[in-house]
mmCIF file of C-alpha atoms and ligand atoms in Angstrom:
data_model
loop_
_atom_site.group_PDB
_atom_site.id
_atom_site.type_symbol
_atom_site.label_atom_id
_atom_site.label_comp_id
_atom_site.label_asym_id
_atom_site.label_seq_id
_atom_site.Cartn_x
_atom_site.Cartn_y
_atom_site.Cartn_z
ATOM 1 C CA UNK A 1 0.000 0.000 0.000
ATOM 2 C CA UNK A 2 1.024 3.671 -0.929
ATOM 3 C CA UNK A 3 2.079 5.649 2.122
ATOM 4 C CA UNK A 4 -0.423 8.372 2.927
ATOM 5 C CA UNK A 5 2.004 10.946 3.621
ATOM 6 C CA UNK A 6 -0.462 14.133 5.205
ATOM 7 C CA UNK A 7 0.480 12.755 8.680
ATOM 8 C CA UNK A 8 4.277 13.967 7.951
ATOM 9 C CA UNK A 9 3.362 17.340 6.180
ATOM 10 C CA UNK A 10 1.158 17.976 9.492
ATOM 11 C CA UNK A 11 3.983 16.948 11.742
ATOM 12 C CA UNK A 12 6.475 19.332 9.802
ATOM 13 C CA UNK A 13 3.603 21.750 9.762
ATOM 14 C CA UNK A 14 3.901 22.071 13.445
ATOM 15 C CA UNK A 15 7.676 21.529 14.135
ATOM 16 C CA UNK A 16 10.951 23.716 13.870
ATOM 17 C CA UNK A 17 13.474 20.863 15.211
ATOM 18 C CA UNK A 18 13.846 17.733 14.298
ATOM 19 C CA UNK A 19 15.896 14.457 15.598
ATOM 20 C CA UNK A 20 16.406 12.018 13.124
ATOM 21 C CA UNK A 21 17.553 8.165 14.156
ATOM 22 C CA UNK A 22 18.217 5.100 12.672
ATOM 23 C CA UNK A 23 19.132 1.477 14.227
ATOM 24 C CA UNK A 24 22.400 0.966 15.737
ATOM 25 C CA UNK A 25 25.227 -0.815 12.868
ATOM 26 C CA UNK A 26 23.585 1.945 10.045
ATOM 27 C CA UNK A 27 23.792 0.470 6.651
ATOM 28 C CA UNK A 28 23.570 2.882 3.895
ATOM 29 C CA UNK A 29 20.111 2.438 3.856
ATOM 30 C CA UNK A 30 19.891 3.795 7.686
ATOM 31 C CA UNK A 31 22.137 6.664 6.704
ATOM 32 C CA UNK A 32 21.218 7.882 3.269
ATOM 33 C CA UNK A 33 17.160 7.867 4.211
ATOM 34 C CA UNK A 34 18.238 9.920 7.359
ATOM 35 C CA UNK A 35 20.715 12.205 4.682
ATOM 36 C CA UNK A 36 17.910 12.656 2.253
ATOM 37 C CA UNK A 37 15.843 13.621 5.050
ATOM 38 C CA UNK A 38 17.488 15.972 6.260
ATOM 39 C CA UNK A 39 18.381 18.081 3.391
ATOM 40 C CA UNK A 40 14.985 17.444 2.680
ATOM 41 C CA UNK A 41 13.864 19.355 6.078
ATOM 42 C CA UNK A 42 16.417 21.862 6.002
ATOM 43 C CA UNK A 43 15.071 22.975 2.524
ATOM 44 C CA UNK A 44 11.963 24.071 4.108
ATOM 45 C CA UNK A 45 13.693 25.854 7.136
ATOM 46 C CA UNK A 46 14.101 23.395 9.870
ATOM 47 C CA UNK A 47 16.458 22.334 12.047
ATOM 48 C CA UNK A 48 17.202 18.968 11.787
ATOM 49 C CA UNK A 49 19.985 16.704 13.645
ATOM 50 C CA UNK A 50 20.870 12.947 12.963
ATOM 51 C CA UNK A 51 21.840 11.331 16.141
ATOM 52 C CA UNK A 52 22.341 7.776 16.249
ATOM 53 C CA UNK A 53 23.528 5.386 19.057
ATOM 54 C CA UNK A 54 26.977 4.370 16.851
ATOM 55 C CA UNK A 55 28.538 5.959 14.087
ATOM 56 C CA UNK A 56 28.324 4.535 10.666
ATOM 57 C CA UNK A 57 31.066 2.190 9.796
ATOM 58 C CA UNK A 58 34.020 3.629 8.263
ATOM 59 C CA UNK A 59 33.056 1.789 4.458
ATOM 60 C CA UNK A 60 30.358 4.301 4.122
ATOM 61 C CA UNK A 61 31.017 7.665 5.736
ATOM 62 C CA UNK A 62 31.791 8.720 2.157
ATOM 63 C CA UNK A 63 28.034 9.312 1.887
ATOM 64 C CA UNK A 64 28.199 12.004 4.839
ATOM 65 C CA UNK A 65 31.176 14.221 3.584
ATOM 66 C CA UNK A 66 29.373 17.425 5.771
ATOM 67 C CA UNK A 67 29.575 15.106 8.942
ATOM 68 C CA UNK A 68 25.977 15.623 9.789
ATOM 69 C CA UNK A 69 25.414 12.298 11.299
ATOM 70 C CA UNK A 70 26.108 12.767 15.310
ATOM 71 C CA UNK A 71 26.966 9.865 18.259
ATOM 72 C CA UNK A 72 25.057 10.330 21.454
ATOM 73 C CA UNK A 73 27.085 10.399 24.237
ATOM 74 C CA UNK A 74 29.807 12.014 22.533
ATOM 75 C CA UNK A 75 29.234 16.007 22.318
ATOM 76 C CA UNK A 76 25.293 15.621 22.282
ATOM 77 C CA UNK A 77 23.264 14.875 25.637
ATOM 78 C CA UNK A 78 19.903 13.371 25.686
ATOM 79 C CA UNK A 79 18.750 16.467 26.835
ATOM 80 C CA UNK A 80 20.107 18.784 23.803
ATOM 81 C CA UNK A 81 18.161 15.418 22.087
ATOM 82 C CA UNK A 82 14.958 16.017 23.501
ATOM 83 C CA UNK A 83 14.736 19.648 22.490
ATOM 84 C CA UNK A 84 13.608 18.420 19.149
ATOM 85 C CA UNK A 85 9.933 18.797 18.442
ATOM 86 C CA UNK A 86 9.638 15.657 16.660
ATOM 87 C CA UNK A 87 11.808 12.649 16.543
ATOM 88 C CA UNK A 88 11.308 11.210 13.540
ATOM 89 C CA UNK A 89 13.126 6.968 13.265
ATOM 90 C CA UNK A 90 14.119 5.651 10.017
ATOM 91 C CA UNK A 91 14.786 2.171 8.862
ATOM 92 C CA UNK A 92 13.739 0.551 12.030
ATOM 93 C CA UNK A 93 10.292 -0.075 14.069
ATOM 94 C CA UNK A 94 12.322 -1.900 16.660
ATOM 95 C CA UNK A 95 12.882 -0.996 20.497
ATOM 96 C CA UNK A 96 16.548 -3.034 20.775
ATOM 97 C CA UNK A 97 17.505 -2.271 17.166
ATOM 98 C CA UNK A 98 18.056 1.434 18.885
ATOM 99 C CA UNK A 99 20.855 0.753 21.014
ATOM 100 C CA UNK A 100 21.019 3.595 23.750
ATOM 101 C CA UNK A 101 18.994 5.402 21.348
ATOM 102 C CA UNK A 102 15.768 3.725 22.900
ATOM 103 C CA UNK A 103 15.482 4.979 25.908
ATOM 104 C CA UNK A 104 15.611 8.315 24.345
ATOM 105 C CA UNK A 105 13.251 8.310 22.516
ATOM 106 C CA UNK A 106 11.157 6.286 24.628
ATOM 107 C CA UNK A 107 11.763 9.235 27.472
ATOM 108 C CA UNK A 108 10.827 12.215 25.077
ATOM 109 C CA UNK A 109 8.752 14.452 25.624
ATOM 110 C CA UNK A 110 8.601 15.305 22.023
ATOM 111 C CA UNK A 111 6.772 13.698 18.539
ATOM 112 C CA UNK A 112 7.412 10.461 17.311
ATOM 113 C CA UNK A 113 7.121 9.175 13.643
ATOM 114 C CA UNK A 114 8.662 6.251 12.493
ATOM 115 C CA UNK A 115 9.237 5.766 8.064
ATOM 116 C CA UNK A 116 10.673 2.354 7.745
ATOM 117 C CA UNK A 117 9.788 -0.954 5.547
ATOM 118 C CA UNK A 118 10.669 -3.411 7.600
ATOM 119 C CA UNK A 119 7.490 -6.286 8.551
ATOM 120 C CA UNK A 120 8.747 -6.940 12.113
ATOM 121 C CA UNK A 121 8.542 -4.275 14.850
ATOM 122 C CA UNK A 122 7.208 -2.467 18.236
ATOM 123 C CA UNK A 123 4.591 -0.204 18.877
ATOM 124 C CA UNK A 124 6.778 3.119 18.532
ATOM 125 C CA UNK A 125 4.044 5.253 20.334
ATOM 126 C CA UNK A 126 4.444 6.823 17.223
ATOM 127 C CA UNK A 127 3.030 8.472 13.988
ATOM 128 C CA UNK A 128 3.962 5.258 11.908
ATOM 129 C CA UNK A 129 4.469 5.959 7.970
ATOM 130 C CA UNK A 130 5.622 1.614 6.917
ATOM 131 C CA UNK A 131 5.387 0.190 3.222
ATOM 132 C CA UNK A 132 6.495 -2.952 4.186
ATOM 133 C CA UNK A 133 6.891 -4.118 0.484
ATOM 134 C CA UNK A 134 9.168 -1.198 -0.200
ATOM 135 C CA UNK A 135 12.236 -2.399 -1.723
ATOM 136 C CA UNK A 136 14.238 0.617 0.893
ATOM 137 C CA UNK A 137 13.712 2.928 3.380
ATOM 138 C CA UNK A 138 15.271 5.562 0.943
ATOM 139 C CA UNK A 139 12.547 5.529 -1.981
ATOM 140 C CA UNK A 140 9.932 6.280 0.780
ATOM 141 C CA UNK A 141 12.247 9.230 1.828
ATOM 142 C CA UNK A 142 12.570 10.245 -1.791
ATOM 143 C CA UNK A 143 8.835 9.851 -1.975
ATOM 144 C CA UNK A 144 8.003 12.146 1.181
ATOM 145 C CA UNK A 145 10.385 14.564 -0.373
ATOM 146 C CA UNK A 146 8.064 14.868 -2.572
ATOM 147 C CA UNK A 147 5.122 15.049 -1.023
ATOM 148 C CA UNK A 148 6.872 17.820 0.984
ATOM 149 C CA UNK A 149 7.450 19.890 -1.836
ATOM 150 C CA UNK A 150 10.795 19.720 -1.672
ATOM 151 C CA UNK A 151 13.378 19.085 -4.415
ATOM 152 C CA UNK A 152 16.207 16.807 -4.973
ATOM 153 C CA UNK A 153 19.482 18.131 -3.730
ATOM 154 C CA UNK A 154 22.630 16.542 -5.345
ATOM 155 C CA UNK A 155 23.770 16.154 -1.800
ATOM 156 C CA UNK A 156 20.348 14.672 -1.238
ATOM 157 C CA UNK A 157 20.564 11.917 -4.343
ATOM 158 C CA UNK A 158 23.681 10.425 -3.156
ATOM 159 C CA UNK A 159 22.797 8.844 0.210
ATOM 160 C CA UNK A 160 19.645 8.196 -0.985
ATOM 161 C CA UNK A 161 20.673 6.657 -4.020
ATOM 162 C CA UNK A 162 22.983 4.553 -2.009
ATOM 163 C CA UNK A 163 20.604 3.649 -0.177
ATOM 164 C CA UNK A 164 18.446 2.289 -2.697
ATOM 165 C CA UNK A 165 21.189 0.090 -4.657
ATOM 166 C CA UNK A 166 22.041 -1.041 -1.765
ATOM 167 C CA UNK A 167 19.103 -2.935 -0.189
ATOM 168 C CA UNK A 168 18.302 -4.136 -3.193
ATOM 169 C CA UNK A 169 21.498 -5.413 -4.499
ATOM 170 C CA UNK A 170 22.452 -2.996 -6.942
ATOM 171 C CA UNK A 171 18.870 -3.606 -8.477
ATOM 172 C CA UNK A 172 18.929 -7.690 -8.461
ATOM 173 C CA UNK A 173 16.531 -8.379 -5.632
ATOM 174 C CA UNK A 174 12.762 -9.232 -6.463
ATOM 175 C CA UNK A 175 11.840 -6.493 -4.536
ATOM 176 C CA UNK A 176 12.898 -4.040 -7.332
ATOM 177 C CA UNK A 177 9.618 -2.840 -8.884
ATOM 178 C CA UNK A 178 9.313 -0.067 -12.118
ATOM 179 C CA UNK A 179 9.009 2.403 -9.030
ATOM 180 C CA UNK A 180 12.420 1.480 -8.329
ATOM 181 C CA UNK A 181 14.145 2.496 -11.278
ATOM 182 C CA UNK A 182 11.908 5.458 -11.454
ATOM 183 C CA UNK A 183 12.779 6.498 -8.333
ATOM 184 C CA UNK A 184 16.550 6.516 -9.661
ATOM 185 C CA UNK A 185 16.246 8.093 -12.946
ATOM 186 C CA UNK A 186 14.932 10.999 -10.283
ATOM 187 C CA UNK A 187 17.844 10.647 -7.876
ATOM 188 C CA UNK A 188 20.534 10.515 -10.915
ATOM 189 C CA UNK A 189 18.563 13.333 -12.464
ATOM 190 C CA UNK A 190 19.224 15.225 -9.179
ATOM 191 C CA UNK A 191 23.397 14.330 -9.357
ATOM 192 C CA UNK A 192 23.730 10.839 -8.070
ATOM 193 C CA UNK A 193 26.455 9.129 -9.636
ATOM 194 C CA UNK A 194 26.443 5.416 -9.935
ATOM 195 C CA UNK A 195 29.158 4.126 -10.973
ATOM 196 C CA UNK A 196 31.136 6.557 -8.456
ATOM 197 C CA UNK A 197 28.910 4.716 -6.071
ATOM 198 C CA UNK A 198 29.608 1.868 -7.266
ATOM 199 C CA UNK A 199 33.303 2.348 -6.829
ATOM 200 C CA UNK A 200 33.375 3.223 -3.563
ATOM 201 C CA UNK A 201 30.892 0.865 -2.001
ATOM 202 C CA UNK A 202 32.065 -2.227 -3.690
ATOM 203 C CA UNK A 203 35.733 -1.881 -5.013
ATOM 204 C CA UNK A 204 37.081 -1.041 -2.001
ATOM 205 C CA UNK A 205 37.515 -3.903 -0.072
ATOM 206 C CA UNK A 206 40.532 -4.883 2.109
ATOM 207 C CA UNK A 207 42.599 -7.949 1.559
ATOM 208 C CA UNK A 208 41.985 -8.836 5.287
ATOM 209 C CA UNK A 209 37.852 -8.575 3.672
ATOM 210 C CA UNK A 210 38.618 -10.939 0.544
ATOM 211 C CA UNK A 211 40.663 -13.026 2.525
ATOM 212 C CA UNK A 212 37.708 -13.419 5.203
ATOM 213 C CA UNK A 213 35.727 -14.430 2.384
ATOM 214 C CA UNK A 214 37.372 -16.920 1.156
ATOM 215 C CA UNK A 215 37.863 -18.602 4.760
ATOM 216 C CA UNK A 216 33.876 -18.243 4.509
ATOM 217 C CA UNK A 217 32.605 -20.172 1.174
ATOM 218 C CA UNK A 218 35.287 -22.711 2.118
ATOM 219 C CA UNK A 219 33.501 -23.210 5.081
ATOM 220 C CA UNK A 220 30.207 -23.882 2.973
ATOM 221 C CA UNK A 221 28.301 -26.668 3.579
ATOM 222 C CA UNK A 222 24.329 -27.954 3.192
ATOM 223 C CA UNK A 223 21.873 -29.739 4.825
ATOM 224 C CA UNK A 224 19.000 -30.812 3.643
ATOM 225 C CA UNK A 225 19.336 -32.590 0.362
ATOM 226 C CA UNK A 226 21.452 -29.155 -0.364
ATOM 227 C CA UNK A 227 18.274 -26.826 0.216
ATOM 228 C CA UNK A 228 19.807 -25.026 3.168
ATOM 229 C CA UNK A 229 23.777 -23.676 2.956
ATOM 230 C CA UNK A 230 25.333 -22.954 5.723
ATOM 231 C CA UNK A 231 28.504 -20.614 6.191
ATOM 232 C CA UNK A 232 30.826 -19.054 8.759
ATOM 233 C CA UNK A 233 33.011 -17.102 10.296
ATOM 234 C CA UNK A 234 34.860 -17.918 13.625
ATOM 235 C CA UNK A 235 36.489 -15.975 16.090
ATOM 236 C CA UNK A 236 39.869 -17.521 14.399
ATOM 237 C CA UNK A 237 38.859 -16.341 11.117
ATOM 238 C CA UNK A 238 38.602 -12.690 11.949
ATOM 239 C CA UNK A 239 41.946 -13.200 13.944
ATOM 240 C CA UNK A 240 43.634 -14.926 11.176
ATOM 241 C CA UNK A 241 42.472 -12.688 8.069
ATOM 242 C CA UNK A 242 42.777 -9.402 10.522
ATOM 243 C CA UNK A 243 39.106 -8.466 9.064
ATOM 244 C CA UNK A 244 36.454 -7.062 11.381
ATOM 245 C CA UNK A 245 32.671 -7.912 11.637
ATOM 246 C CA UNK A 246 31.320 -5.735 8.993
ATOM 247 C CA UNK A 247 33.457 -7.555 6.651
ATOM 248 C CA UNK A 248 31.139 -10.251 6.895
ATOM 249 C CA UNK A 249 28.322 -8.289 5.105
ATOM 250 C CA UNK A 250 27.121 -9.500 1.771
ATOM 251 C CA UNK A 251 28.806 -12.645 1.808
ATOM 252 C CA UNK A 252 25.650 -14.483 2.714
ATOM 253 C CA UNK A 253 24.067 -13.872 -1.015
ATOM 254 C CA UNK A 254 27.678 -16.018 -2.689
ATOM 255 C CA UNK A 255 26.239 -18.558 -0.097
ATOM 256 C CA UNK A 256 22.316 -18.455 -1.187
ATOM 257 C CA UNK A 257 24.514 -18.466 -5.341
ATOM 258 C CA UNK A 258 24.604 -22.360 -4.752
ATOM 259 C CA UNK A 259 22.681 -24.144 -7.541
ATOM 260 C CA UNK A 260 19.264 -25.446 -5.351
ATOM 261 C CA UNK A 261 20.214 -23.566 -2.585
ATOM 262 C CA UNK A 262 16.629 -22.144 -0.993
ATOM 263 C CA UNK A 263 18.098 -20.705 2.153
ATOM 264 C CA UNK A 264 21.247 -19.705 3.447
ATOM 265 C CA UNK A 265 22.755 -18.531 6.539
ATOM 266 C CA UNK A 266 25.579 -17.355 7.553
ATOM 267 C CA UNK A 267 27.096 -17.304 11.633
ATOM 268 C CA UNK A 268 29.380 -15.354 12.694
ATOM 269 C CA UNK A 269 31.463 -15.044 15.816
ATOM 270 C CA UNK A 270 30.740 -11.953 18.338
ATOM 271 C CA UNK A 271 31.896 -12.066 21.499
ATOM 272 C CA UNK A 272 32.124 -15.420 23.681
ATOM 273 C CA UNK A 273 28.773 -16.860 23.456
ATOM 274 C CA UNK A 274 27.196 -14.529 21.137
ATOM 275 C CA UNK A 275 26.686 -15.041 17.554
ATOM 276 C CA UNK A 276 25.255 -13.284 14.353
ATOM 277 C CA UNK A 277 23.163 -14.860 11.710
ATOM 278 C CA UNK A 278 21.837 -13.258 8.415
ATOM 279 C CA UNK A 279 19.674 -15.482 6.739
ATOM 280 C CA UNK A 280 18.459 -15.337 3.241
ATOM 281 C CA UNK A 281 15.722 -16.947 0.583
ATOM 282 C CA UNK A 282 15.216 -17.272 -2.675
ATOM 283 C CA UNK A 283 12.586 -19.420 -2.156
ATOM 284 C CA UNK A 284 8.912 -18.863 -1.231
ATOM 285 C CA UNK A 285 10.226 -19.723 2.287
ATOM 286 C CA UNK A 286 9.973 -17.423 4.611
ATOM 287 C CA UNK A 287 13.484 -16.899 6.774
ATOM 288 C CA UNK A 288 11.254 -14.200 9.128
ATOM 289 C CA UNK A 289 9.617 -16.450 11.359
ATOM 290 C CA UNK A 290 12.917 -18.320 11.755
ATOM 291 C CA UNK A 291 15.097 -14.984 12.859
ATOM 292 C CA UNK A 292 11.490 -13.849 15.236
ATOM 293 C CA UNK A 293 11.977 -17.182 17.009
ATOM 294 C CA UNK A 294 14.919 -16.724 18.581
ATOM 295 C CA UNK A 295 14.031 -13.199 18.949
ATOM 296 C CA UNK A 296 15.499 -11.402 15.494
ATOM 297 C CA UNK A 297 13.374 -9.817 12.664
ATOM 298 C CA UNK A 298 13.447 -8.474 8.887
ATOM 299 C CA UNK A 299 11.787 -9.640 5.500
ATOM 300 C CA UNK A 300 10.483 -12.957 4.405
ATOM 301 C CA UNK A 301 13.906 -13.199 2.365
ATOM 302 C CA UNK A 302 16.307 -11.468 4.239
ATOM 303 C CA UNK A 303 16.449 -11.542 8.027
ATOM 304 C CA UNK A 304 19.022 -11.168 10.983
ATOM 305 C CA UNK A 305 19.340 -12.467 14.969
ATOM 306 C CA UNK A 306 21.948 -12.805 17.323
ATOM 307 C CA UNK A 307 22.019 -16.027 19.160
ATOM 308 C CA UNK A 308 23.185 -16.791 22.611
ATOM 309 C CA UNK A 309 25.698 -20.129 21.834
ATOM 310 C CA UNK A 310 28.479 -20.753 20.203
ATOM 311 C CA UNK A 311 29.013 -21.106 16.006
ATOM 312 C CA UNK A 312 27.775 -25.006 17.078
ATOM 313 C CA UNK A 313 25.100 -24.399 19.436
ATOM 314 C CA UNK A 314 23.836 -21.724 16.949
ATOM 315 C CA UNK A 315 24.134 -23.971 13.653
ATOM 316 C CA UNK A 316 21.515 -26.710 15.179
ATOM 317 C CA UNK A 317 19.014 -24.083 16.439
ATOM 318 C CA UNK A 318 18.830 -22.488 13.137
ATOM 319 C CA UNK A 319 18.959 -25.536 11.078
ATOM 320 C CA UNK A 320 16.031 -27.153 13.295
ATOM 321 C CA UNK A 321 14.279 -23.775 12.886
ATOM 322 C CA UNK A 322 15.248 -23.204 9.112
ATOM 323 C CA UNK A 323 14.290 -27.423 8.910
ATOM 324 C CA UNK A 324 10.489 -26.667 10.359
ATOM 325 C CA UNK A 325 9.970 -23.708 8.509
ATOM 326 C CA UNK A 326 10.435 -25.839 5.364
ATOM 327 C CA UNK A 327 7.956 -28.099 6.435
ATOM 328 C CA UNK A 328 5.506 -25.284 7.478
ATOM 329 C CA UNK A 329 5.306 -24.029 3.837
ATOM 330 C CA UNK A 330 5.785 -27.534 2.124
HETATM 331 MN MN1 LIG B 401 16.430 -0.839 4.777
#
């Protein structure tokens, strides 16, 4: 369904400052919708901050060359935070997807509004504007741009375009619709360039990254007459290869690449006991319910949780899980 978007030209109606947030671990979806915003805001007069929990990771600060994206904690207080008239989430419907962000928002005394496509999530308290069949937080931004009658900035396009390719996988993912591509004629129209983009997201990669990688498909293996693949990356990998836990990102799609591969998932190592899984389907299976049961979330093909266990432990939970949910939607 369309997002009706008078609720947020009433809210910015009505309010001078604005806090914008994202989930904690911002992916350039998180930070280019909050970017886009923004701009978009300060076009019309306001005064807008972005203060998140963490700071980006260092892969994509590229797409925030004014520095506009601020840590809490470090130079902003929660009370300087709650000064806003409207806190406004993107990306995220989730309470502990907020880090210390959470409480701040839950304490305000201020607006809430949440813009996000994600299916799982909390009751925000909150003016909630959710497509959850939008391929990215940052077409729904591009779209309320719009229906704040507000044009594109080229420092608008870039995060937002960024944000787009992204979550969809540079444009591979079935969620890609003709909205999509519409969507980024607009945003290259306004001085996004992709193949700059490109560059910088995806041809930048360390050898301690490549390296991790390969430790990871060799680590491949499948269960279930080779529906299900399985990867992933131990404490001694990221020792050994020197790469760090955002390297890990992507590397779950080479996995799901296997020929009759439904499902994949890929664990990697935290902290002792503690374990990250991103799961993904090509399949009509839905990997949602599986991440929701031990107490994750996201989209029927593409879904996240951390797991209390080791790489073991966390393997036989999810393929049990992964191993019902098959039989749920046989
Ligand atoms: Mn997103």
């Amino acid at each position: 369904m369309p997002i009706d978007w008078t609720p947020l030209r009433k809210l910015v109606a009505e309010c001078d400052s604005f806090a914008l947030t994202t989930h904690t671990r911002a992916d350039c979806d998180a930070v280019g919708s909050e970017l886009g915003l923004l701009y978009a805001l300060e076009a019309l007069g306001k005064r807008v901050r972005i203060i998140n929990a963490d700071a980006p990771p260092e892969h994509i600060r590229f797409l925030d060359p004014e520095g506009r994206v601020e840590v809490l904690g470090e130079g902003v207080s929660v009370s300087e935070v709650h000064q806003a008239d409207a806190h406004i989430v993107c990306d995220t419907s989730a309470w502990g997807q907020l880090g210390a962000m959470a409480d701040v928002i839950r304490t305000t005394p201020a607006q809430r509004c949440v813009i996000d496509h994600h299916q799982s999530g909390d009751d925000l308290d909150a003016i909630v504007l959710k497509d959850d069949t939008a391929e990215a937080t940052g077409r729904l931004i591009v779209e309320a741009t719009g229906a704040l009658g507000v044009e594109l900035s080229p420092k608008a396009a870039s995060p937002l375009f960024a944000a787009i390719a992204t979550d969809t996988g540079w444009f591979r993912f079935p969620s890609v619709t003709p909205t999509t591509y519409r969507t980024i004629a607009q945003l290259v129209e306004a001085g996004a360039n992709p193949s700059d983009l490109f560059q910088k997201l995806y041809d930048r990669n360390t050898a301690a990254r490549v390296r991790l990688h390969g430790r990871i498909m060799e680590s491949l293996s499948l269960e279930i007459d080779g529906r299900v693949a399985f990867g992933q990356a131990t404490d001694e990998d990221f020792d050994a290869t020197g790469a760090a836990q955002a390297d890990t990102e992507d590397v779950v799609n080479r996995l799901l690449s296997v020929e009759g591969v439904e499902v994949a998932v890929l664990i990697a190592a935290m902290e002792p006991g503690l374990t990250k899984c991103s799961l993904r389907s090509r399949s009509v299976v839905d990997v949602r319910p599986v991440a929701e049961k031990f107490g994750g979330g996201g989209h029927a093909k593409a879904a996240g949780v951390r797991y209390r266990g080791t790489i073991a432990e966390t393997r036989t939970a999810l393929l049990a899980a992964v191993k019902a949910q098959l039989q749920a939607q046989a």
